[in-house]
XYZ file of C-alpha atoms in Angstrom:
64
model
C 42.860 -80.660 -2.589
C 41.823 -81.970 0.507
C 39.044 -80.037 2.479
C 39.804 -78.859 5.921
C 37.443 -78.225 8.673
C 36.598 -74.344 9.644
C 38.099 -74.953 12.943
C 41.741 -75.618 11.604
C 41.407 -73.092 9.299
C 41.491 -70.321 11.557
C 44.351 -72.180 13.834
C 46.607 -72.634 10.861
C 45.487 -68.857 9.678
C 46.748 -67.724 14.121
C 49.547 -70.098 13.217
C 51.104 -68.392 10.046
C 49.832 -64.588 11.796
C 52.412 -65.554 14.281
C 54.839 -65.647 12.087
C 55.114 -62.190 10.674
C 57.614 -60.585 11.647
C 56.893 -56.170 12.263
C 59.825 -54.081 11.682
C 59.467 -51.577 14.412
C 58.427 -47.845 14.031
C 62.269 -46.820 13.749
C 63.695 -49.323 11.340
C 60.313 -48.039 9.195
C 61.404 -45.148 9.598
C 64.894 -45.385 8.741
C 64.079 -47.263 5.338
C 62.013 -44.217 4.244
C 64.051 -42.138 4.482
C 66.273 -44.345 2.638
C 63.712 -44.431 -0.004
C 64.079 -41.550 -0.654
C 67.141 -39.847 -0.705
C 68.132 -43.300 -3.566
C 64.981 -42.311 -5.112
C 66.134 -38.360 -5.772
C 70.061 -39.875 -6.921
C 68.656 -42.085 -8.912
C 65.903 -39.671 -10.286
C 68.434 -36.831 -10.686
C 70.679 -39.918 -12.320
C 68.284 -40.448 -14.915
C 67.528 -36.497 -16.014
C 71.117 -36.176 -16.543
C 71.799 -38.779 -18.976
C 68.569 -37.662 -20.217
C 70.107 -33.934 -20.757
C 73.151 -35.990 -22.149
C 71.735 -38.115 -24.761
C 69.279 -35.384 -25.570
C 71.710 -33.146 -26.594
C 73.655 -36.329 -28.625
C 71.144 -36.707 -30.950
C 70.267 -32.913 -31.599
C 74.055 -32.117 -32.190
C 73.203 -35.417 -34.423
C 70.378 -34.389 -36.616
C 72.034 -31.045 -36.799
C 74.402 -32.229 -39.156
C 71.341 -33.544 -41.659
């Protein structure tokens, strides 16, 4: 690996730092709301699937 002097390293770090895209406050809020809604929907879906499988297993075990 090639050695690089500290000055060049700092210039490269600054150049990379300028490439970073920071989302606006509105984009952050919108994304957070979307994530919250999806979390609730998926939790409800998996709760239903778990309840259904629980019922199926209980029904099968009661046959024994």
